[in-house]
PDB file of C-alpha atoms in Angstrom:
ATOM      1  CA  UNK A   1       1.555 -16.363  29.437  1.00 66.00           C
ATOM      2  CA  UNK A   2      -2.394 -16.196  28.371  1.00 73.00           C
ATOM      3  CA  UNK A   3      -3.996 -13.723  30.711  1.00 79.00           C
ATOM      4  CA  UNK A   4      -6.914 -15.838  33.078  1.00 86.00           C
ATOM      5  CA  UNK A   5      -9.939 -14.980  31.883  1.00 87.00           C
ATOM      6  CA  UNK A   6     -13.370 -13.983  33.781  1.00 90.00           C
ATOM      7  CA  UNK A   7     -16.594 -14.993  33.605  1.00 92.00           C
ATOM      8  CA  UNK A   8     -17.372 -11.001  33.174  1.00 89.00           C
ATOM      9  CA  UNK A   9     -15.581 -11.311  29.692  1.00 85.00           C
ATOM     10  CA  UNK A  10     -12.583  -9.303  32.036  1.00 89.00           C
ATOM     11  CA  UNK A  11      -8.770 -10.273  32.067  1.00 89.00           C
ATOM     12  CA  UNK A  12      -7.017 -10.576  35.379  1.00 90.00           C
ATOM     13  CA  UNK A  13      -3.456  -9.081  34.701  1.00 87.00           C
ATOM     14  CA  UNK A  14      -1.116  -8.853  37.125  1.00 87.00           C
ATOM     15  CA  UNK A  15      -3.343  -9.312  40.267  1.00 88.00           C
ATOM     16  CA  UNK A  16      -5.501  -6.568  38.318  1.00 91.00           C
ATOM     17  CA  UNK A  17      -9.333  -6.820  36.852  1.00 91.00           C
ATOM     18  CA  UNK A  18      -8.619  -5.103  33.093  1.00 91.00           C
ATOM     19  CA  UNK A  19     -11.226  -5.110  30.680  1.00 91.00           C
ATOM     20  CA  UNK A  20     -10.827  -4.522  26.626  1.00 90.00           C
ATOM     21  CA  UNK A  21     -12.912  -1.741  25.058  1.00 92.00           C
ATOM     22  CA  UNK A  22     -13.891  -0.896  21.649  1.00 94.00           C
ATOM     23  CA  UNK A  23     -11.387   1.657  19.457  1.00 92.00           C
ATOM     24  CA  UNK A  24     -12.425   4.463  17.092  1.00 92.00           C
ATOM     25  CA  UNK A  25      -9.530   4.260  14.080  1.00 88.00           C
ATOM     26  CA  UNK A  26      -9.072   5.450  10.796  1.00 88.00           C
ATOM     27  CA  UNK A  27     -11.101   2.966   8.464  1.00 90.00           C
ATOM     28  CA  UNK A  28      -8.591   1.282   6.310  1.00 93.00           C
ATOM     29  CA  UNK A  29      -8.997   2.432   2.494  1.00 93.00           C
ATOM     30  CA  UNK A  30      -7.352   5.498   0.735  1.00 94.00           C
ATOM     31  CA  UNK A  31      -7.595   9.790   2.114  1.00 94.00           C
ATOM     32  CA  UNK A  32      -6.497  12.180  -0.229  1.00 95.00           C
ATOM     33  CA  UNK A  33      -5.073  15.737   1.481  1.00 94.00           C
ATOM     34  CA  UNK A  34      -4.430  18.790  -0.606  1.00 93.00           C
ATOM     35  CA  UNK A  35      -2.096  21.307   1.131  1.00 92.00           C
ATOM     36  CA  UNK A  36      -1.394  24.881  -1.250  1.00 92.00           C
ATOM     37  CA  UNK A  37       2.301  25.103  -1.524  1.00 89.00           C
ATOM     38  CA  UNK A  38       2.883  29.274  -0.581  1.00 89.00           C
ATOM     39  CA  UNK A  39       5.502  29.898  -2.827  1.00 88.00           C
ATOM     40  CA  UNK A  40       3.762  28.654  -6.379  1.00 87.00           C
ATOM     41  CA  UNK A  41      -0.372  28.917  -4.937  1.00 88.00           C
ATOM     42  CA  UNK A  42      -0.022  25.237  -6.474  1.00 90.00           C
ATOM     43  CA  UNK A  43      -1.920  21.958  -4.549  1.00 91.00           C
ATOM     44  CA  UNK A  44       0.394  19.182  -4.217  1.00 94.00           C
ATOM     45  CA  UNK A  45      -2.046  16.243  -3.322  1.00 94.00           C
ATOM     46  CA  UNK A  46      -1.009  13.431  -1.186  1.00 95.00           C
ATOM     47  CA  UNK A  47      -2.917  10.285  -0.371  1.00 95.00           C
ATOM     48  CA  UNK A  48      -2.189   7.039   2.024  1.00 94.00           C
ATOM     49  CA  UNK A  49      -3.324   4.014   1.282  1.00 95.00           C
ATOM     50  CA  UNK A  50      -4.127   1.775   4.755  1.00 93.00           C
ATOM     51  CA  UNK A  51      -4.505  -1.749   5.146  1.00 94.00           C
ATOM     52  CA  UNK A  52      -5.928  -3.277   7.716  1.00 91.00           C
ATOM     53  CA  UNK A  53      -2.625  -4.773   8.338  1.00 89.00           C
ATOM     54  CA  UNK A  54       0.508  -4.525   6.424  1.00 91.00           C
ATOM     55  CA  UNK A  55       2.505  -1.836   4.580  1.00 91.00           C
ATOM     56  CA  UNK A  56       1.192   1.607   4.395  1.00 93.00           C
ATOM     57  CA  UNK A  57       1.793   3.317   0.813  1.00 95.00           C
ATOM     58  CA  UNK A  58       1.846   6.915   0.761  1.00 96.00           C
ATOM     59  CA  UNK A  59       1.980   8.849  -2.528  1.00 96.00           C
ATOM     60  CA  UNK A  60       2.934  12.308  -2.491  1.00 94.00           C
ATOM     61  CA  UNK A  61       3.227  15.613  -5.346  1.00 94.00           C
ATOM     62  CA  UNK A  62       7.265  16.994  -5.061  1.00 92.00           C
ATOM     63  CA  UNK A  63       7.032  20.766  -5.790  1.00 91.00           C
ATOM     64  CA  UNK A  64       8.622  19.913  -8.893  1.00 90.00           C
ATOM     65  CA  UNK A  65       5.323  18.236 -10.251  1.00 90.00           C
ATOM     66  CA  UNK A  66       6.494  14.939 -10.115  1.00 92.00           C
ATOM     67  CA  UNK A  67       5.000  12.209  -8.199  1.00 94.00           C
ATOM     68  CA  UNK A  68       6.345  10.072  -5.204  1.00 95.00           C
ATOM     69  CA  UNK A  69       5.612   6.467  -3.443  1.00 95.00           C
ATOM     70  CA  UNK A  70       6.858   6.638   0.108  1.00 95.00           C
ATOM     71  CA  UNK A  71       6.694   2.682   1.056  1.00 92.00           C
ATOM     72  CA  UNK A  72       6.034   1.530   4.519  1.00 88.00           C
ATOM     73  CA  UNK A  73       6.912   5.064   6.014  1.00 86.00           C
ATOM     74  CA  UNK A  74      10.848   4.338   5.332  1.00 86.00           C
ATOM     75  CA  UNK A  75      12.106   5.092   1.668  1.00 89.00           C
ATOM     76  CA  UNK A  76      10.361   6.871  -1.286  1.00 93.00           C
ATOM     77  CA  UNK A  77      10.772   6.153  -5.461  1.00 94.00           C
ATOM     78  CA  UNK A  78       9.279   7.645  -8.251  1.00 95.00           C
ATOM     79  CA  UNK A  79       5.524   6.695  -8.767  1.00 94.00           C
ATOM     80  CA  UNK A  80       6.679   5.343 -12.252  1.00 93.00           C
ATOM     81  CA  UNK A  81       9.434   3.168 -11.460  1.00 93.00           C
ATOM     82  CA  UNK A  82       6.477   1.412  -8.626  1.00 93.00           C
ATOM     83  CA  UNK A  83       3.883   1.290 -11.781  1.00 93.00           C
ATOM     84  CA  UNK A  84       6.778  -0.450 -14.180  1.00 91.00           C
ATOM     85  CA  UNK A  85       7.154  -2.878 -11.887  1.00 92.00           C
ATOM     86  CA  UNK A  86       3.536  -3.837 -10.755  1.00 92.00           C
ATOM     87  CA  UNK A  87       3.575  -5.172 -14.838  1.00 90.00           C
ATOM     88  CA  UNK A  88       6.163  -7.768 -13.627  1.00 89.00           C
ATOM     89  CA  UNK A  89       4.098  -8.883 -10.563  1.00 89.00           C
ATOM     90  CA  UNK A  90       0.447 -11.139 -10.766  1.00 85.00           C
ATOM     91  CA  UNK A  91      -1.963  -9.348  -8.667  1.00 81.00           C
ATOM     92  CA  UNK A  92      -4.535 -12.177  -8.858  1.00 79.00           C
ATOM     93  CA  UNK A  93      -7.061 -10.315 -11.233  1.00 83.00           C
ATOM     94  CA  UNK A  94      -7.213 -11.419 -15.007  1.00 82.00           C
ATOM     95  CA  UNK A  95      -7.807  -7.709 -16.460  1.00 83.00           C
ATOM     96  CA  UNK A  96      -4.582  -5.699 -15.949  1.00 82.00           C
ATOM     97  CA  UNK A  97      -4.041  -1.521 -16.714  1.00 88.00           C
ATOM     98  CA  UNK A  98      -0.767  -2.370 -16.823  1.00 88.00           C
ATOM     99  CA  UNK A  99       0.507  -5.038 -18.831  1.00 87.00           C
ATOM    100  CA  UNK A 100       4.423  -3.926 -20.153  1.00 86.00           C
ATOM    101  CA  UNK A 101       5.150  -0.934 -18.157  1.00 84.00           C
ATOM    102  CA  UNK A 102       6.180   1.108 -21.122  1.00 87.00           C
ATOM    103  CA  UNK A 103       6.233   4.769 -21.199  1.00 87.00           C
ATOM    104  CA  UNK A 104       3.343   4.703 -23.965  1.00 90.00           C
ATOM    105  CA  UNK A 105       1.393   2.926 -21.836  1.00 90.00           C
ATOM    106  CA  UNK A 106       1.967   4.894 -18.913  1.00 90.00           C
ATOM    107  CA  UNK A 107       1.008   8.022 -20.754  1.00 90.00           C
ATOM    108  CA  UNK A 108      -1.796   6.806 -22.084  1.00 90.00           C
ATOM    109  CA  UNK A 109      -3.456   5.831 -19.051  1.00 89.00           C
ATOM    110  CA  UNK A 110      -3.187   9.296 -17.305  1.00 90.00           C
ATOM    111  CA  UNK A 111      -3.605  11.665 -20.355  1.00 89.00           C
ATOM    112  CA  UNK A 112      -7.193  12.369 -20.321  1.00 89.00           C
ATOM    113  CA  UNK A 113      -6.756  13.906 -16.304  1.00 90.00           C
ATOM    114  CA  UNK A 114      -2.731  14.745 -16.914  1.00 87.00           C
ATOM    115  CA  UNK A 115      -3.465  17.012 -19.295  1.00 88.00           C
ATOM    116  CA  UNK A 116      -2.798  20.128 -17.870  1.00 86.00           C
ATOM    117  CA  UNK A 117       0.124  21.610 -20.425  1.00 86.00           C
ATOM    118  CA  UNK A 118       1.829  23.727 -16.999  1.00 87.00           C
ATOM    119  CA  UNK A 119       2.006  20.937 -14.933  1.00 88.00           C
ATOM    120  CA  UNK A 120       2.209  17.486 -16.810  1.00 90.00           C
ATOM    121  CA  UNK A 121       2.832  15.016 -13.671  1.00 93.00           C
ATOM    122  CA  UNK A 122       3.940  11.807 -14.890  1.00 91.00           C
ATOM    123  CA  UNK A 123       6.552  12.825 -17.944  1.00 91.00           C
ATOM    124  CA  UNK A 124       7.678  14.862 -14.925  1.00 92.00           C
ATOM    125  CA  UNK A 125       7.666  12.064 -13.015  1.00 92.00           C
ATOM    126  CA  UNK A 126       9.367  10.008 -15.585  1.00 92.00           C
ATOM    127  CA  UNK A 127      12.854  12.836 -15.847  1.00 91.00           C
ATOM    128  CA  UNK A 128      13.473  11.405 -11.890  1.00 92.00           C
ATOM    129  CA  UNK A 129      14.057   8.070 -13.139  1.00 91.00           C
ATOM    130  CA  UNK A 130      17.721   6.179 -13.438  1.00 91.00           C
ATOM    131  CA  UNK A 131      18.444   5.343 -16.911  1.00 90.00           C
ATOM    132  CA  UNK A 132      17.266   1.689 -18.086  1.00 87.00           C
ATOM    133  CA  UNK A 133      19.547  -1.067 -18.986  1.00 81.00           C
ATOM    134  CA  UNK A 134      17.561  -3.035 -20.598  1.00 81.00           C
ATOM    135  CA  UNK A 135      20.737  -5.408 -21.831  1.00 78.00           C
ATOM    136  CA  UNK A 136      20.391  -8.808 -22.002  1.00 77.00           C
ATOM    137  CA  UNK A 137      16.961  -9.246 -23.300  1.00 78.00           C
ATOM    138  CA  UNK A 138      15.319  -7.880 -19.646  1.00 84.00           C
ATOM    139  CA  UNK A 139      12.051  -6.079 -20.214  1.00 89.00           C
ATOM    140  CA  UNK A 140      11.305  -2.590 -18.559  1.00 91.00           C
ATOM    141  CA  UNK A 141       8.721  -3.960 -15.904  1.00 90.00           C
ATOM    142  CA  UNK A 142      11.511  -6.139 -14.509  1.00 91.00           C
ATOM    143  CA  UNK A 143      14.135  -3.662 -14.502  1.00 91.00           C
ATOM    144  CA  UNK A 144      12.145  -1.349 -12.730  1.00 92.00           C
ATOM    145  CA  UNK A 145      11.068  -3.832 -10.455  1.00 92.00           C
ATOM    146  CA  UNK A 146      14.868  -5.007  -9.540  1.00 93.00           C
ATOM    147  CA  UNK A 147      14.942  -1.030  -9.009  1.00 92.00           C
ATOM    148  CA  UNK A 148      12.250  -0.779  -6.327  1.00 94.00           C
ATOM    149  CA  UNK A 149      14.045  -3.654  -5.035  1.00 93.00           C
ATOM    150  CA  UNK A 150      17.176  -2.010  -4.546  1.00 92.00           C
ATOM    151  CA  UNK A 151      15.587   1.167  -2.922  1.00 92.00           C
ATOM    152  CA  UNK A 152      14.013  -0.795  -0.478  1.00 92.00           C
ATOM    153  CA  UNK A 153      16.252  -3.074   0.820  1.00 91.00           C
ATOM    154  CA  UNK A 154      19.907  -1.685  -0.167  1.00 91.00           C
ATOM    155  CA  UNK A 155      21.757  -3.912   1.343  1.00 88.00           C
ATOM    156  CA  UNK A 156      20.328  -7.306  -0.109  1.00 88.00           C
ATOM    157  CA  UNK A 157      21.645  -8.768  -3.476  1.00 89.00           C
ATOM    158  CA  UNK A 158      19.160  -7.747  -6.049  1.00 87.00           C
ATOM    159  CA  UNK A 159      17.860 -10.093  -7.890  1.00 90.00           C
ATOM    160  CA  UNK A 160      14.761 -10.949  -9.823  1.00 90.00           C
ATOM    161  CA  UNK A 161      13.747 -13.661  -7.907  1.00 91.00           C
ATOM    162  CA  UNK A 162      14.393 -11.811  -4.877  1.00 91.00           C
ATOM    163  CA  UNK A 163      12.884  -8.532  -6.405  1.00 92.00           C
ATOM    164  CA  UNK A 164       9.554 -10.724  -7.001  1.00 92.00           C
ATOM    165  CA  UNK A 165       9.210 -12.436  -4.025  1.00 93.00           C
ATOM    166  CA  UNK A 166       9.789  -8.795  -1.769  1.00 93.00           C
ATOM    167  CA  UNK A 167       6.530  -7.049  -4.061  1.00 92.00           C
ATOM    168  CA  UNK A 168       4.987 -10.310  -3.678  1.00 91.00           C
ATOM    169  CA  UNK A 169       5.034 -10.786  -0.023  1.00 91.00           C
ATOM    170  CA  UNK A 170       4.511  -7.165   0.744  1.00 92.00           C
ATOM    171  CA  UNK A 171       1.558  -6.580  -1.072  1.00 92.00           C
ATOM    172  CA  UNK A 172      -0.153  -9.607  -2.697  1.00 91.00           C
ATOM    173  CA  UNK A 173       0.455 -12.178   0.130  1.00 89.00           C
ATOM    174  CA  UNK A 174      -2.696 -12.360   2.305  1.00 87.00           C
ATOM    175  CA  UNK A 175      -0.887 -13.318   5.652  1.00 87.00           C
ATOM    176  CA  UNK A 176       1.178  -9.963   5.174  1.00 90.00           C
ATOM    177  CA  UNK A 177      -1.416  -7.475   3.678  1.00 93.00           C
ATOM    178  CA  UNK A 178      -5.142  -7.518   4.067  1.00 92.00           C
ATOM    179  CA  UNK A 179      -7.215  -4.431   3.553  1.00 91.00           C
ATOM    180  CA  UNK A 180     -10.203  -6.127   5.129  1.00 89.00           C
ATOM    181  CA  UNK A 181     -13.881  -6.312   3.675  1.00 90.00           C
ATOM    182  CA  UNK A 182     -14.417  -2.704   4.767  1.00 91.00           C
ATOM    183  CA  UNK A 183     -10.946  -1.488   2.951  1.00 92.00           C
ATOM    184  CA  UNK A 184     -11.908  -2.828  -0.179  1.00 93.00           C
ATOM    185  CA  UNK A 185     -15.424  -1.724  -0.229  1.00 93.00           C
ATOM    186  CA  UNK A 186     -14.003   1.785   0.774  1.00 92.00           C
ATOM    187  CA  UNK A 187     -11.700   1.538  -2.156  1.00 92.00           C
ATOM    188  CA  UNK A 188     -14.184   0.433  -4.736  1.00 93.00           C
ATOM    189  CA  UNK A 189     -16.722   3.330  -3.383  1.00 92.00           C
ATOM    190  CA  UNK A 190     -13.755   5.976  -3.298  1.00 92.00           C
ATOM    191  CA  UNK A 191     -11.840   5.096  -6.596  1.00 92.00           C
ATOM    192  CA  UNK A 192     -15.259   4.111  -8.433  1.00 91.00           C
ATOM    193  CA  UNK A 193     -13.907   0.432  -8.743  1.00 91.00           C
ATOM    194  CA  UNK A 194     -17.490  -0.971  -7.839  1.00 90.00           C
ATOM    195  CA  UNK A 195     -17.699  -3.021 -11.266  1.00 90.00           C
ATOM    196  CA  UNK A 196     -14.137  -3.890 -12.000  1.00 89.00           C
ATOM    197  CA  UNK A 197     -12.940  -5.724  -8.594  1.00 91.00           C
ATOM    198  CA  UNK A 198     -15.385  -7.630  -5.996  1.00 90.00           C
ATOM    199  CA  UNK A 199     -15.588  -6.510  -2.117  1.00 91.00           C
ATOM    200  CA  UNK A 200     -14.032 -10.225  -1.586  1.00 91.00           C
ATOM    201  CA  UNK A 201     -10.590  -9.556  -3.371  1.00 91.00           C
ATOM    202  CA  UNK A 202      -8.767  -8.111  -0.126  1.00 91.00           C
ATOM    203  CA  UNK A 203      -5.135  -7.535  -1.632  1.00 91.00           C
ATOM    204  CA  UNK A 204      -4.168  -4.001  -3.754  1.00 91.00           C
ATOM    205  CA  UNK A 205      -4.578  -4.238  -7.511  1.00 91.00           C
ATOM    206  CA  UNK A 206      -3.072  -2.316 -10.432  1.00 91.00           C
ATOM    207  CA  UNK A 207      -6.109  -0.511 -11.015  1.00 93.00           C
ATOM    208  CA  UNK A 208      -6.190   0.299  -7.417  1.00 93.00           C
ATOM    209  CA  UNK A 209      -3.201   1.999  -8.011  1.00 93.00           C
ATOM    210  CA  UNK A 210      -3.783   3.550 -11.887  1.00 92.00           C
ATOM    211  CA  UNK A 211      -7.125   4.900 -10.160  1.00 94.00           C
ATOM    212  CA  UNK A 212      -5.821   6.777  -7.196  1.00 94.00           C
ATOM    213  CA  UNK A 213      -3.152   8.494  -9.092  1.00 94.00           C
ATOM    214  CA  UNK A 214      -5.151   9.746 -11.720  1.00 93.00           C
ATOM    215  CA  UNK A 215      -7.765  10.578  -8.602  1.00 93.00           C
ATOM    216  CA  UNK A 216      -4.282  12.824  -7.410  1.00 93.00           C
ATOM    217  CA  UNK A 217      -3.599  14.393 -10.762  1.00 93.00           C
ATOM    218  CA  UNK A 218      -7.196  15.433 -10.675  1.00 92.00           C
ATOM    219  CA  UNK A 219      -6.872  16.788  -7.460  1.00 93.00           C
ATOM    220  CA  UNK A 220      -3.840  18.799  -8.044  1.00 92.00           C
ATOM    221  CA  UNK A 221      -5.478  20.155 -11.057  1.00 90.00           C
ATOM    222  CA  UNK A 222      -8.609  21.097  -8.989  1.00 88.00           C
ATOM    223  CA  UNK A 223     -11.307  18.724 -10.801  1.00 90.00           C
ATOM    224  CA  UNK A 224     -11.433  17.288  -7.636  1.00 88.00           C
ATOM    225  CA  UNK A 225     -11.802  17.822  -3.877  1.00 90.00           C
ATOM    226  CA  UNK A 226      -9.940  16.534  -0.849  1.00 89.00           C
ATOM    227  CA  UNK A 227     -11.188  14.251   2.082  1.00 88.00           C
ATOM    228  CA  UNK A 228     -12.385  15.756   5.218  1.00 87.00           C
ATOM    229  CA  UNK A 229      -9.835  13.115   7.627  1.00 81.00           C
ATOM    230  CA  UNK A 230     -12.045  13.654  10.572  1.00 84.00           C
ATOM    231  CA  UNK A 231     -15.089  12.647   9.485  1.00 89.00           C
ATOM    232  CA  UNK A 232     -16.921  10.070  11.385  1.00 89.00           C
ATOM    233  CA  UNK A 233     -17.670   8.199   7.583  1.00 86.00           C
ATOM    234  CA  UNK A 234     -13.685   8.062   7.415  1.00 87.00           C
ATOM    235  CA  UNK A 235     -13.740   6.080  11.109  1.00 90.00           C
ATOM    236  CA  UNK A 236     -14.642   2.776  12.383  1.00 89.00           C
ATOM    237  CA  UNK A 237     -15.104   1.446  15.612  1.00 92.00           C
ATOM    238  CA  UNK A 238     -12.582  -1.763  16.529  1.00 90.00           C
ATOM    239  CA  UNK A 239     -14.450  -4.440  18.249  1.00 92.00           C
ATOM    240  CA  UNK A 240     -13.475  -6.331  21.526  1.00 90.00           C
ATOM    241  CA  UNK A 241     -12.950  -9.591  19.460  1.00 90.00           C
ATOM    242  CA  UNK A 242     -11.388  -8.237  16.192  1.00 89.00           C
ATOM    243  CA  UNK A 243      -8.873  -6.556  19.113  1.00 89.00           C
ATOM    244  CA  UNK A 244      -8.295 -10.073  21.355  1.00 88.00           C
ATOM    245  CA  UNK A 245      -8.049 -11.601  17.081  1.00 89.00           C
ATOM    246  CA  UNK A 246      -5.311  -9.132  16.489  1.00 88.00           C
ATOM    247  CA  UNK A 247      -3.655  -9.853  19.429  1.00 88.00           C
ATOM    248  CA  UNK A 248      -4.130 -13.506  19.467  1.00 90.00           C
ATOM    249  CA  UNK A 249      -2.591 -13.481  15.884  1.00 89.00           C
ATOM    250  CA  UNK A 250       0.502 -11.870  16.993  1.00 90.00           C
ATOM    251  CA  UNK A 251       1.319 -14.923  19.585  1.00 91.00           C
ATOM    252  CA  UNK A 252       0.586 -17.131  17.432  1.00 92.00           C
ATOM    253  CA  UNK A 253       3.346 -15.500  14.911  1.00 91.00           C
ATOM    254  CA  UNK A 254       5.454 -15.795  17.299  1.00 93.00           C
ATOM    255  CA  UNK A 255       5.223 -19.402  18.422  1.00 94.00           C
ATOM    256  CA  UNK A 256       5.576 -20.393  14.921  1.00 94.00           C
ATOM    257  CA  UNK A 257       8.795 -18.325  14.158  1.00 93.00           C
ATOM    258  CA  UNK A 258      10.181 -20.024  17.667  1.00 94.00           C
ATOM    259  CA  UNK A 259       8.867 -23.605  16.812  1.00 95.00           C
ATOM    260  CA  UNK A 260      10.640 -23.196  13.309  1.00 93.00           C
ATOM    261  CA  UNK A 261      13.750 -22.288  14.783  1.00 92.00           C
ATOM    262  CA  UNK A 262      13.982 -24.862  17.478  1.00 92.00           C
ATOM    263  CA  UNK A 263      13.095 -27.414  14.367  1.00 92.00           C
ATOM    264  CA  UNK A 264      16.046 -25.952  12.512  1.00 89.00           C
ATOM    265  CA  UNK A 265      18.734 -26.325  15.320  1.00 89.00           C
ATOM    266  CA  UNK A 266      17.320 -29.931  15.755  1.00 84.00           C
ATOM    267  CA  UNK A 267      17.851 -30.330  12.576  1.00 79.00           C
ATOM    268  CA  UNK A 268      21.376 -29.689  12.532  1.00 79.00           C
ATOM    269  CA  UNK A 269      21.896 -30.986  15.581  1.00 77.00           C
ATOM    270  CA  UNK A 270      21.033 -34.442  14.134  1.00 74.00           C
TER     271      UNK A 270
END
């Protein structure tokens, strides 16, 4: 049932006059923390990436120097085995960091911030993954990404088309992940991606990715600094209508999943 509305702009639910007001919220785009772990004095840098709507990414340092990707808050997997896969995936931009997914590549990519010889993060990171069978002729980047598959959703058959359409959907789909205007320019200011990807391209890219690990590695090696989370730059008010949107959206969802369904017993029925 759609709430009657006033001529105030007010909703009249349940017999009562409610109005919508405006939300301070934690501006999609990427915060890096820093806690000290006591025992070693080391900083094991974390960062979430959040859309405006879809899955949150967080990436985490283990106190073993390796590096973690916890996906939509459930189940984590080396940062490697997420990077090997992104090579088997289109993100929509031509000009790719990441184009096999081997561990040369890999290496190269971090070494000029990973080079700390006490604490080398992603050959670390690399000892935490399952060996590779590569049989059959199957590259690394789909292997891995058949991997992620499997951590994610351990129950469902794993295959590559399967594998593909799960990354796909999650992450480059625009219906199921949209960082907004403001997420992406927060990015591109954050990560220094200003030149490579335009404040229009709303989806995550690889070098979204390659950039805020290496930002991390930097981090834990104390080049660089963390964000301050309550700071009012880091916040952004909600508007009445982008609320009422959201909300709106969410019916809508719905009515299609129900229409679909009562089209699909029809058809059966017939």
């Amino acid at each position: 049932d759609f709430p009657q509305m006033t001529d105030k702009g007010t909703f009249i639910i349940n017999g009562t006059e409610r109005v919508v007001v405006s939300q301070l919220i934690r501006s999609p785009g990427v915060y890096f923390e820093a806690p000290v772990d006591r025992a070693s004095g080391h900083r094991l840098a974390s960062a979430k990436l959040i859309p405006d709507r879809g899955a949150w990414m967080e990436f985490e340092t283990r106190k073993n120097d390796y590096l973690i990707l916890k996906f939509n808050r459930k189940r984590t997997v080396p940062i490697t085995i997420f990077l090997r896969a992104l090579a088997a995936i289109d993100d929509g931009r031509p000009d790719s960091p990441i184009k096999e997914g081997s561990d040369e590549e890999l290496i190269a990519l971090f070494q000029d911030v990973d080079n700390n010889p006490e604490r080398l993060f992603i050959p670390s990171t690399f000892r935490q993954e399952p060996p590779w069978d590569l049989s059959g002729g199957q590259s690394i980047a789909v292997a891995a990404l058949i991997e992620f598959f499997k951590r994610m959703r351990p129950g469902d058959p794993a295959t590559i088309e399967n594998a593909k359409q799960f990354m796909e959907e999650q992450l480059f789909d625009q219906r199921h992940y949209d960082l907004e205007r403001v997420g992406r320019y927060k990015l591109n200011q954050k990560l220094d991606l200003m030149d490579k990807i335009p404040v229009s391209h709303r989806n995550v890219t690889r070098w979204d990715v390659v950039y805020l690990i290496r930002r991390m590695i930097m981090i834990n090696n104390e080049k660089e600094d963390k964000d301050d989370i309550d700071h009012l730059g880091n916040r952004r008010v909600k508007t009445v209508g982008e609320l009422v949107q959201n909300k709106l959206r969410i019916g809508l969802r719905r009515m299609e999943r129900v229409i679909k369904e009562r089209m699909s017993i029809r058809d059966q029925d017939q």
